[in-house]
């Protein structure tokens, strides 16, 4: 590893200089964040991002067949490319009021942390680099990835990785929060839905279990009774339930959304099989339809803690006085890991109430977050992470 | 006579009504502005607007000062907010003023018109663009859409914004309306007394850009009547040719309850009668029966003329048959 000391000295200065881009960055944040972009319906937001790439003089920018927005900041020797990714979709529907509220020290609005500030950091970056007269050797590929969350299952990122013409050898995923986040590995995961339905021809003389909610309850109890190993660390997240329609009619359907997460692929697989058995068992006992739909999977992997890329990111954090928070990821990072591209996920700022409409981020920590991002890019570009 | 007015007005509408998207090229706009040595000030009049003011300033500063230097100044003129309006505005780099601190020897008055008027003294631009501070879907178009006709066309002196075109659909023709007070009060009044001014699609909108040479010549009502009086006074001094209007698409803000609109209408009516009397139009108004509304056909704005004749019958006692029957 080349000596990173000189770069380290520059970084606190860069953080200070970034303050003058506050309005440009926050304007981008507000404008991008106020365009609704539920998963599968990101096109208006991506068009806006493309306009920004064009305005910044990124002549090769385009929208690919999956709908991803791609900007290319050409490097001086273009031998390899660094991919910067921020997912463009949010969990909020088109109907949610996407108005952002700006106070002196924070910004509030649905999706502001996940991932409007990540997108804003990415689309403001070419403007900042040009203004600071920072020229990169590598090509910098900016990807506003679509179809990332929930049922999107990283489709946009996977399509891009299969079909792009660039020589990508490293990647950084930008997430809005939290500052200091450092993800370099993916855990095993499977994500699915269990739907219980009372058949139309239900025998009303039967007593007791005549509700899809009760059937689902049975499933949930059985999942809860599953024995999970303490090592490798494993958990089942019961994310949400939905069912029925009123006070006095029997619920005809009920749905559970869940995720199994584990450090071990084998444990994930086994848990998946057990859950499948549970649904079959409950279905045959109750006579209701119980369907299991598993639509997303992640395979554990990634680079080690001691990998030069991880180490670079930590050195950069240290020089900026950022406390690293190590955490595995199941987002776009896993798609990169599947492709064996060394990659990290970094956070931009501090925030709270994620996934609520009054999601809030703090403005002051953004400069450090951006300096961290730029520092890591410079470290990779300078060959410190090989 | 009526037909002449119609075709003149339609000509004026075709020539002087813009859509903000015609001015998307801000770079070009800035070049022309600089070649003409113009300076532009943005005035945001405020009273307890902490929820929206920060965003407005960030967007205008980023897009129309840092990226493209269209604005030379962003100023907030406040009527004495008790919330954090001024703190937030100052934090994002706007110049902030309390209206009462400008020309302090004058007896202070409280109202939006006061802030707009004092801006003429305090701000330095050749053009002042006024934008209300309560817009939650703020966008740079609210400024460049209004100043562009002034930059490109020297004969234009006053540019008014309008919004929310589609109120109702029937086939491919949409009724295009102002707010409730516009349609119920101002449009009927203008139809009767100043038919030319019915060409303004939203006479009461709070967003407009004006040349200093005009602003310094007109009086300012302090309250609700300020927009109405501007139109009448500028029309009286310079004629309809001094105006242009720009479609700014959707504007989101809080809707006012009917009672508040009643207050507004009362203020406007006072201003209107004062102006109409002074200009002598109240007495010599012919009995006009044409109400002028608007409709939009795709991107064409057309006036819709509706003849409304209020005929009358005399008291029954004057009818001979009646008198014979009930004698």
XYZ file of C-alpha atoms in Angstrom:
713
model
C 0.000 0.000 0.000
C 1.345 3.387 -0.997
C 1.812 5.950 1.733
C -1.450 7.765 2.301
C -0.020 10.392 4.692
C -0.046 13.379 2.334
C -3.659 12.737 1.409
C -4.532 12.458 5.101
C -3.224 15.943 5.744
C -5.342 17.486 3.003
C -8.662 16.043 4.084
C -9.649 18.257 7.038
C -9.055 21.249 4.744
C -11.365 19.763 2.128
C -14.131 19.295 4.715
C -13.884 22.991 5.535
C -13.963 24.021 1.861
C -17.101 21.971 1.249
C -19.187 24.327 3.354
C -19.445 26.781 0.510
C -21.417 24.245 -1.526
C -24.194 24.091 1.056
C -26.927 25.750 -0.992
C -26.056 23.885 -4.186
C -26.068 20.563 -2.378
C -29.237 21.220 -0.401
C -31.049 22.544 -3.464
C -30.198 19.290 -5.233
C -31.379 17.386 -2.190
C -34.716 19.195 -2.090
C -35.330 18.984 -5.815
C -34.445 15.309 -6.137
C -36.195 14.362 -2.893
C -39.458 16.040 -3.835
C -39.847 13.892 -6.940
C -41.631 10.708 -5.821
C -39.772 7.552 -6.802
C -41.405 4.394 -5.446
C -39.584 1.236 -6.532
C -40.400 0.507 -10.218
C -41.527 4.122 -10.798
C -38.286 6.054 -10.605
C -38.245 7.485 -14.138
C -39.074 11.120 -13.324
C -36.447 11.253 -10.633
C -33.861 9.639 -12.896
C -34.629 12.162 -15.667
C -33.972 15.008 -13.254
C -30.664 13.412 -12.279
C -29.704 13.041 -15.929
C -30.390 16.761 -16.465
C -27.996 17.518 -13.654
C -25.334 15.256 -15.175
C -25.782 17.033 -18.508
C -25.536 20.456 -16.885
C -22.310 19.396 -15.172
C -20.891 18.599 -18.602
C -20.966 14.819 -18.212
C -21.430 14.302 -21.911
C -21.766 10.529 -21.912
C -24.631 10.354 -19.462
C -27.596 8.179 -20.353
C -30.462 6.075 -19.092
C -29.994 2.348 -19.632
C -32.635 -0.240 -20.521
C -33.376 -0.980 -16.881
C -34.033 2.727 -16.227
C -30.803 3.431 -14.311
C -29.376 6.944 -14.638
C -25.685 6.861 -15.514
C -23.191 9.719 -15.604
C -19.577 9.427 -16.688
C -16.863 11.755 -15.446
C -13.962 10.827 -17.706
C -10.590 10.420 -16.016
C -7.210 11.451 -17.405
C -6.032 7.957 -18.284
C -9.302 5.989 -18.072
C -7.555 2.648 -17.551
C -10.108 1.621 -15.003
C -13.287 2.942 -13.537
C -14.609 3.602 -10.064
C -18.344 3.125 -9.660
C -20.295 5.380 -7.361
C -23.821 4.209 -6.683
C -26.817 5.677 -4.908
C -30.165 3.949 -5.191
C -32.865 6.181 -6.643
C -35.987 4.467 -5.300
C -37.821 5.024 -2.036
C -40.394 3.126 0.000
C -42.878 5.999 -0.260
C -45.763 5.912 -2.696
C -46.528 8.469 -5.370
C -49.379 9.733 -3.188
C -47.222 10.630 -0.191
C -46.639 14.366 0.192
C -42.941 14.613 -0.654
C -42.516 18.225 0.472
C -39.177 18.801 2.210
C -38.897 21.227 5.083
C -35.643 23.097 5.559
C -34.734 24.488 8.965
C -31.435 26.062 9.995
C -29.747 22.817 10.944
C -31.838 19.963 9.538
C -34.042 18.859 6.671
C -37.206 16.809 7.076
C -39.220 14.868 4.522
C -40.023 11.356 3.352
C -36.940 9.596 1.982
C -34.588 12.457 2.813
C -32.144 10.065 4.478
C -32.910 7.026 2.336
C -31.742 8.079 -0.142
C -32.262 11.666 -1.298
C -29.136 12.938 0.465
C -27.124 10.048 -1.004
C -28.341 10.981 -4.481
C -27.740 14.677 -3.837
C -24.162 13.963 -2.749
C -23.606 11.978 -5.923
C -25.095 14.493 -8.350
C -23.352 17.454 -6.719
C -19.986 15.707 -6.767
C -19.010 16.582 -10.382
C -19.750 20.261 -9.650
C -17.647 20.164 -6.471
C -14.736 18.295 -8.034
C -14.606 20.776 -10.898
C -14.809 23.769 -8.596
C -12.077 22.376 -6.342
C -10.036 21.600 -9.465
C -9.741 17.931 -8.514
C -8.990 15.820 -11.570
C -9.180 12.020 -11.364
C -7.134 9.499 -13.308
C -9.843 6.858 -13.290
C -13.213 7.253 -14.896
C -15.837 7.974 -12.272
C -19.137 6.298 -13.095
C -22.146 7.748 -11.279
C -25.069 5.370 -11.061
C -28.548 6.302 -9.856
C -29.763 2.724 -9.540
C -33.424 1.824 -9.857
C -35.474 -1.133 -8.603
C -33.279 -1.565 -5.588
C -35.581 -1.902 -2.572
C -38.124 -4.553 -1.561
C -39.394 -6.507 -4.538
C -37.017 -4.549 -6.743
C -34.340 -6.884 -5.394
C -31.381 -4.877 -6.749
C -32.608 -5.430 -10.278
C -31.268 -2.096 -11.545
C -27.784 -2.656 -10.136
C -27.652 -6.243 -11.386
C -28.701 -5.164 -14.879
C -26.030 -2.475 -14.879
C -23.328 -4.889 -13.744
C -24.283 -7.390 -16.449
C -24.446 -4.904 -19.294
C -22.181 -1.905 -18.708
C -19.163 -1.199 -20.926
C -16.896 0.187 -18.205
C -13.786 -1.316 -16.631
C -15.065 -1.135 -13.075
C -12.588 -2.368 -10.489
C -13.914 -0.741 -7.319
C -17.190 0.619 -6.124
C -18.679 2.821 -3.417
C -22.356 2.724 -2.499
C -23.670 5.901 -0.910
C -26.410 5.704 1.689
C -27.810 8.767 3.418
C -27.217 7.628 6.973
C -25.386 7.075 9.249
C -22.138 8.981 9.017
C -19.308 6.559 9.760
C -21.121 3.565 8.362
C -18.633 1.208 6.816
C -19.993 -1.902 5.144
C -17.654 -4.173 3.250
C -19.428 -7.500 3.450
C -22.854 -8.879 2.832
C -24.739 -11.260 5.058
C -26.918 -14.084 3.810
C -30.545 -13.134 3.473
C -33.814 -14.300 2.103
C -36.861 -12.091 1.915
C -40.401 -13.231 1.372
C -44.104 -13.009 1.935
C -46.486 -15.552 3.410
C -50.090 -15.087 2.363
C -52.980 -16.965 3.986
C -56.342 -17.096 2.241
C -59.645 -18.513 3.391
C -61.011 -20.403 0.380
C -64.158 -18.992 -1.261
C -65.930 -22.293 -0.612
C -65.254 -22.157 3.070
C -67.274 -24.505 5.232
C -68.934 -22.039 7.595
C -70.068 -24.746 9.979
C -66.468 -25.261 11.047
C -65.639 -23.388 14.175
C -62.741 -21.409 15.502
C -60.096 -20.968 12.879
C -62.323 -19.337 10.309
C -60.087 -16.343 9.660
C -56.994 -15.813 7.566
C -55.586 -13.786 10.449
C -55.806 -16.766 12.806
C -54.129 -18.958 10.215
C -51.347 -16.434 9.789
C -51.031 -16.228 13.553
C -50.421 -19.961 13.585
C -47.660 -19.528 11.005
C -46.087 -16.698 12.986
C -46.080 -18.731 16.213
C -44.367 -21.600 14.471
C -41.739 -19.342 12.910
C -41.162 -17.806 16.313
C -40.554 -21.288 17.767
C -37.814 -22.038 15.226
C -34.452 -22.700 16.836
C -31.821 -20.366 15.432
C -28.098 -20.741 16.156
C -26.359 -18.038 18.186
C -23.254 -18.586 16.059
C -23.163 -17.939 13.157
C -25.378 -14.984 14.092
C -28.861 -15.333 12.670
C -32.166 -13.558 12.991
C -35.644 -13.497 11.527
C -37.171 -10.061 11.059
C -40.959 -9.973 11.017
C -41.287 -6.768 9.058
C -44.996 -6.188 8.590
C -48.414 -7.826 8.588
C -51.533 -6.910 6.752
C -54.958 -8.555 6.600
C -58.699 -8.303 6.794
C -60.908 -5.370 5.982
C -63.221 -4.443 8.849
C -64.408 -5.137 12.403
C -67.101 -7.655 11.744
C -66.262 -9.615 8.616
C -63.970 -12.610 8.699
C -60.571 -11.793 7.246
C -60.296 -13.498 3.870
C -56.572 -12.889 3.538
C -53.568 -11.979 5.622
C -49.933 -11.409 4.692
C -46.671 -11.481 6.601
C -43.492 -9.917 5.223
C -40.285 -11.265 6.682
C -36.563 -11.531 6.238
C -34.129 -14.200 7.393
C -30.604 -12.898 7.937
C -27.525 -14.887 8.820
C -23.772 -14.862 8.515
C -24.041 -18.390 7.158
C -25.569 -19.245 3.833
C -26.335 -22.755 5.066
C -28.381 -21.442 8.009
C -30.332 -19.149 5.683
C -31.113 -22.045 3.366
C -32.174 -24.287 6.256
C -34.402 -21.576 7.725
C -36.003 -21.136 4.301
C -36.767 -24.855 4.133
C -38.198 -24.863 7.654
C -40.484 -21.935 6.852
C -41.620 -23.750 3.733
C -42.456 -26.819 5.868
C -44.372 -24.617 8.301
C -46.553 -23.158 5.557
C -47.340 -26.640 4.187
C -48.142 -27.945 7.633
C -50.441 -25.045 8.584
C -52.125 -25.229 5.220
C -52.976 -28.905 5.545
C -54.117 -28.530 9.170
C -56.456 -25.601 8.542
C -57.575 -26.222 4.976
C -56.690 -22.605 4.155
C -54.370 -21.655 1.342
C -50.959 -20.703 2.710
C -48.501 -19.468 0.105
C -44.820 -18.744 0.533
C -43.201 -16.393 -1.952
C -39.470 -15.848 -1.586
C -38.431 -13.134 -3.973
C -35.048 -11.918 -2.808
C -31.864 -13.644 -1.686
C -28.372 -12.546 -0.764
C -25.296 -14.685 -0.459
C -22.797 -13.781 2.280
C -19.432 -12.529 1.096
C -17.311 -9.452 0.635
C -13.848 -8.218 1.256
C -12.105 -8.741 4.619
C -11.672 -6.071 7.288
C -7.975 -5.947 6.458
C -8.527 -5.421 2.719
C -6.633 -2.310 1.482
C -9.920 -0.705 0.422
C -11.457 -1.074 3.874
C -8.230 0.088 5.426
C -8.132 3.200 3.208
C -11.675 4.088 4.156
C -10.786 3.721 7.846
C -7.682 5.898 7.514
C -9.739 8.574 5.789
C -12.331 8.393 8.559
C -9.677 8.695 11.226
C -8.212 11.824 9.631
C -11.678 13.381 9.668
C -12.435 12.272 13.212
C -15.269 9.998 12.158
C -15.989 6.967 14.319
C -16.338 3.912 12.022
C -19.492 1.840 12.483
C -18.956 -1.554 10.947
C -22.082 -3.275 9.723
C -22.811 -5.865 7.077
C -25.108 -4.860 4.275
C -27.753 -6.529 2.169
C -28.199 -3.651 -0.242
C -26.431 -2.948 -3.571
C -23.163 -3.963 -2.000
C -24.198 -7.624 -2.271
C -24.708 -7.353 -6.027
C -21.182 -5.966 -6.320
C -19.851 -8.706 -4.063
C -21.526 -11.329 -6.272
C -19.539 -9.847 -9.170
C -16.330 -9.946 -7.098
C -15.894 -6.165 -7.245
C -14.317 -4.818 -4.047
C -16.856 -2.363 -2.700
C -17.881 -0.349 0.331
C -21.046 1.300 1.541
C -20.592 4.700 3.202
C -23.051 7.027 4.970
C -23.288 10.785 4.385
C -24.755 12.255 7.549
C -26.631 11.718 10.799
C -30.367 11.216 10.737
C -33.401 9.696 12.385
C -36.946 8.378 11.896
C -35.993 6.500 8.762
C -38.970 5.166 6.763
C -41.324 7.678 8.347
C -42.640 10.733 6.526
C -40.908 12.979 9.038
C -37.515 11.407 8.364
C -34.852 13.972 9.297
C -31.182 14.516 8.573
C -28.689 16.895 10.150
C -26.960 19.376 7.845
C -23.692 19.999 9.698
C -22.286 16.422 9.507
C -22.821 16.357 5.721
C -19.505 18.148 5.105
C -17.585 15.431 6.897
C -19.553 12.771 5.080
C -18.785 14.362 1.736
C -15.128 14.824 2.668
C -15.041 11.144 3.571
C -16.514 10.249 0.214
C -14.124 12.487 -1.709
C -11.190 11.301 0.415
C -11.998 7.671 -0.291
C -12.347 8.407 -4.006
C -8.973 10.178 -3.994
C -7.393 7.283 -2.098
C -8.693 4.775 -4.629
C -7.751 7.023 -7.550
C -4.294 7.608 -6.118
C -3.654 3.869 -5.973
C -3.539 3.691 -2.162
C -6.057 0.882 -1.990
C -4.373 -1.770 -4.143
C -66.928 47.633 -30.665
C -67.009 44.498 -28.558
C -65.529 42.479 -31.395
C -62.625 44.908 -31.660
C -61.845 44.480 -28.015
C -62.042 40.738 -28.400
C -59.600 40.514 -31.264
C -57.274 43.076 -29.675
C -57.293 41.228 -26.426
C -56.744 37.893 -28.128
C -53.791 39.425 -29.992
C -52.407 40.723 -26.752
C -52.859 37.349 -25.089
C -51.128 35.536 -27.945
C -48.232 37.972 -27.899
C -47.750 38.487 -24.181
C -48.624 35.209 -22.524
C -45.739 32.836 -21.945
C -45.098 29.450 -20.433
C -42.075 29.247 -18.146
C -40.662 26.384 -20.208
C -39.939 28.864 -23.017
C -37.228 30.299 -20.778
C -35.499 27.097 -19.653
C -32.171 28.329 -21.048
C -31.052 30.304 -18.022
C -27.528 30.598 -19.332
C -28.767 32.564 -22.331
C -31.007 34.628 -20.094
C -28.018 35.600 -17.964
C -26.003 36.562 -21.046
C -28.720 38.889 -22.297
C -29.211 40.315 -18.802
C -25.491 41.076 -18.559
C -25.315 42.551 -22.051
C -28.066 44.959 -21.060
C -26.391 45.797 -17.746
C -29.488 44.943 -15.750
C -29.527 44.102 -12.070
C -32.260 41.977 -10.526
C -33.368 41.783 -6.896
C -35.603 39.118 -5.432
C -37.891 40.238 -2.625
C -39.576 37.681 -0.380
C -42.153 39.369 1.873
C -42.665 37.282 5.036
C -44.787 36.897 8.116
C -44.218 33.662 10.047
C -42.929 31.591 7.159
C -40.271 29.446 8.861
C -41.625 26.267 7.272
C -41.051 27.327 3.680
C -38.566 30.204 3.668
C -35.394 28.086 4.018
C -36.197 26.005 1.012
C -37.043 29.000 -1.161
C -33.748 30.678 -0.374
C -31.675 27.546 -0.902
C -33.220 26.878 -4.291
C -32.983 30.448 -5.574
C -29.478 30.934 -4.237
C -28.172 27.674 -5.650
C -29.851 27.797 -9.030
C -30.054 31.521 -9.754
C -27.000 32.932 -7.979
C -24.319 30.248 -7.689
C -24.956 28.223 -10.835
C -26.310 31.022 -12.992
C -25.922 34.608 -11.766
C -29.405 35.776 -12.693
C -30.140 37.351 -9.312
C -27.961 40.025 -7.777
C -29.700 40.065 -4.438
C -32.088 37.930 -2.366
C -33.840 39.863 0.369
C -36.392 38.886 2.964
C -38.531 41.773 4.197
C -40.403 40.727 7.307
C -43.469 42.199 8.976
C -42.360 41.079 12.465
C -42.606 37.270 12.531
C -42.683 35.581 15.953
C -41.242 32.361 14.555
C -37.758 31.631 13.192
C -38.340 33.054 9.712
C -35.535 35.605 9.910
C -33.086 33.275 11.616
C -33.524 30.603 8.944
C -33.361 33.171 6.133
C -30.176 34.707 7.478
C -28.613 31.305 8.001
C -28.999 30.505 4.298
C -27.489 33.787 3.263
C -30.445 36.007 2.392
C -30.322 39.690 3.311
C -32.929 40.114 6.023
C -34.792 43.256 6.959
C -37.579 44.179 9.303
C -39.988 46.366 7.369
C -40.173 48.773 10.308
C -36.394 49.364 10.138
C -36.597 50.637 6.555
C -37.430 54.362 6.370
C -37.871 54.284 10.169
C -39.113 57.846 10.490
C -42.357 56.896 8.710
C -45.232 55.698 10.818
C -45.041 51.897 10.623
C -47.855 50.043 8.899
C -48.330 46.316 8.966
C -49.218 44.442 5.805
C -47.663 42.773 2.812
C -47.973 45.908 0.663
C -45.778 47.774 3.158
C -42.975 45.243 2.645
C -43.281 45.357 -1.142
C -43.209 49.120 -1.110
C -40.218 49.420 1.227
C -38.342 46.934 -0.942
C -38.202 49.618 -3.653
C -36.199 51.793 -1.292
C -34.065 49.064 0.236
C -33.187 46.873 -2.765
C -30.872 47.956 -5.531
C -32.056 46.086 -8.644
C -33.338 47.630 -11.866
C -35.927 44.875 -11.746
C -37.574 43.659 -8.554
C -39.215 40.266 -8.548
C -41.661 39.530 -5.758
C -42.345 35.936 -4.742
C -44.595 34.944 -1.846
C -42.779 32.999 0.842
C -45.468 30.368 1.444
C -44.932 28.279 -1.702
C -44.096 24.704 -0.784
C -43.291 23.454 -4.306
C -40.782 26.200 -4.950
C -38.739 26.020 -8.162
C -36.406 28.428 -9.998
C -39.101 28.912 -12.671
C -40.994 31.133 -10.224
C -38.245 33.695 -10.780
C -36.837 33.131 -14.265
C -40.293 32.745 -15.782
C -41.182 36.223 -14.527
C -38.006 38.155 -15.254
C -37.368 36.682 -18.720
C -39.949 38.818 -20.600
C -38.424 41.922 -18.971
C -34.942 40.880 -19.998
C -35.836 40.021 -23.584
C -38.386 42.776 -24.301
C -37.731 46.357 -23.316
C -41.323 47.515 -23.811
C -42.559 45.076 -21.151
C -42.612 46.626 -17.687
C -44.732 44.375 -15.501
C -44.892 40.557 -15.628
C -47.476 38.631 -13.676
C -47.451 34.911 -12.845
C -50.387 32.545 -13.179
C -50.941 28.890 -12.193
C -53.157 25.892 -11.876
C -54.619 25.968 -15.352
C -56.708 22.850 -15.404
C -59.669 23.303 -13.150
C -62.132 21.246 -15.149
C -61.906 19.124 -18.240
C -64.531 18.798 -20.894
C -63.213 17.397 -24.133
C -60.041 19.234 -25.025
C -61.101 22.559 -23.587
C -60.348 23.369 -19.995
C -61.711 26.203 -18.003
C -58.806 28.162 -16.665
C -59.374 29.997 -13.496
C -57.854 32.298 -11.031
C -58.662 31.808 -7.399
C -62.139 32.150 -5.969
C -61.815 35.869 -5.267
C -60.598 36.439 -8.825
C -63.503 34.621 -10.423
C -66.213 35.919 -8.117
C -65.089 39.498 -7.599
C -62.225 40.783 -9.690
C -63.070 39.302 -13.077
C -66.678 40.565 -13.010
C -65.452 44.017 -11.882
C -62.825 44.170 -14.615
C -65.367 42.911 -17.177
C -67.575 45.855 -16.282
C -65.056 48.634 -15.844
C -61.659 47.632 -17.284
C -62.335 44.999 -19.946
C -58.710 45.124 -21.151
C -57.480 43.942 -17.762
C -59.531 40.758 -18.044
C -56.677 39.560 -20.257
C -54.716 38.890 -17.061
C -55.425 35.285 -16.233
C -54.641 35.600 -12.523
C -54.762 39.254 -11.534
C -54.278 38.485 -7.828
C -51.244 36.205 -7.977
C -48.531 37.259 -5.560
C -45.666 36.622 -7.944
C -44.608 39.383 -10.326
C -41.533 41.112 -11.684
C -41.509 44.850 -12.307
C -39.097 47.500 -13.514
C -38.014 50.037 -10.915
C -39.044 52.936 -13.145
C -42.624 51.698 -12.825
C -42.562 50.718 -9.158
C -41.352 54.146 -8.072
C -44.284 55.799 -9.867
C -47.213 53.949 -8.316
C -48.905 54.027 -4.928
C -49.051 50.869 -2.808
C -52.098 49.811 -0.773
C -50.734 48.183 2.376
C -53.274 45.336 2.503
C -55.154 43.072 0.134
C -55.648 45.600 -2.639
C -52.022 45.925 -3.705
C -52.164 43.601 -6.736
C -55.438 45.056 -8.025
C -54.252 48.629 -7.694
C -50.977 47.821 -9.485
C -52.851 46.513 -12.480
C -55.163 49.505 -12.698
C -52.410 52.071 -12.158
C -49.895 50.542 -14.548
C -52.631 50.099 -17.127
C -53.656 53.710 -16.702
C -50.094 54.988 -17.085
C -48.676 52.692 -19.739
C -51.544 50.747 -21.296
C -51.935 47.026 -21.687
C -48.765 46.743 -23.760
C -46.660 47.218 -20.633
C -47.857 43.862 -19.255
C -46.914 40.263 -19.883
C -47.889 37.116 -17.996
C -46.217 33.734 -17.521
C -47.721 30.355 -16.805
C -45.739 28.974 -13.856
C -47.610 25.657 -13.682
C -48.604 24.337 -10.315
C -48.259 26.343 -7.128
C -48.864 24.580 -3.842
C -49.769 26.594 -0.782
C -52.263 26.447 2.022
C -55.853 26.990 0.991
C -57.657 29.815 2.757
C -61.100 29.407 4.349
C -64.000 31.309 2.803
C -64.125 33.812 5.674
C -60.548 34.868 5.037
C -61.430 35.318 1.373
C -64.289 37.588 2.435
C -61.807 39.879 4.191
C -59.607 39.837 1.162
C -62.507 40.641 -1.164
C -63.571 43.531 1.060
C -60.073 45.031 0.958
C -59.890 44.650 -2.796
C -63.301 46.217 -3.273
C -62.267 49.287 -1.281
C -59.134 49.728 -3.370
C -61.053 49.154 -6.566
C -63.774 51.720 -5.819
C -61.177 54.308 -4.815
C -59.311 53.832 -8.108
C -62.461 53.637 -10.227
C -63.809 56.854 -8.732
C -60.543 58.705 -9.222
C -60.403 57.646 -12.851
C -64.060 58.460 -13.370
C -64.960 55.029 -14.702
C -67.741 54.371 -12.211
C -70.008 56.999 -13.731
C -69.301 56.511 -17.383
C -69.350 52.732 -17.433
C -71.665 51.679 -20.219
C -73.968 48.887 -19.354
C -71.662 46.049 -20.281
C -73.075 42.546 -20.320
C -70.077 40.458 -21.299
C -68.292 38.464 -18.644
C -64.781 37.471 -19.704
C -63.421 34.205 -18.460
C -60.604 31.983 -19.659
C -60.204 28.611 -21.223
C -57.179 26.713 -22.393
C -57.036 24.677 -25.580
C -53.854 22.622 -25.298
C -51.342 25.461 -24.913
C -53.540 28.243 -26.333
C -55.133 30.609 -23.874
C -58.478 31.941 -25.048
C -61.009 34.268 -23.595
C -64.443 32.894 -23.142
C -67.130 35.559 -23.480
C -70.408 34.976 -21.753
C -73.302 37.323 -22.295
C -75.146 37.778 -19.037
C -78.118 40.124 -19.382
C -79.889 41.071 -16.232
C -83.317 42.108 -17.572
C -86.035 43.482 -15.311
C -89.816 43.657 -15.087
C -91.484 46.755 -13.653
C -93.648 46.654 -10.485
C -96.869 44.747 -11.266
C -98.970 47.769 -10.343
C -97.859 49.458 -13.541
C -99.522 46.755 -15.693
C -102.987 47.745 -16.818
C -104.500 44.239 -16.770
C -103.329 43.812 -13.216
C -104.963 47.012 -12.104
C -108.209 46.043 -13.845
C -108.270 42.634 -12.208
C -107.492 43.726 -8.641
C -109.109 47.138 -8.625
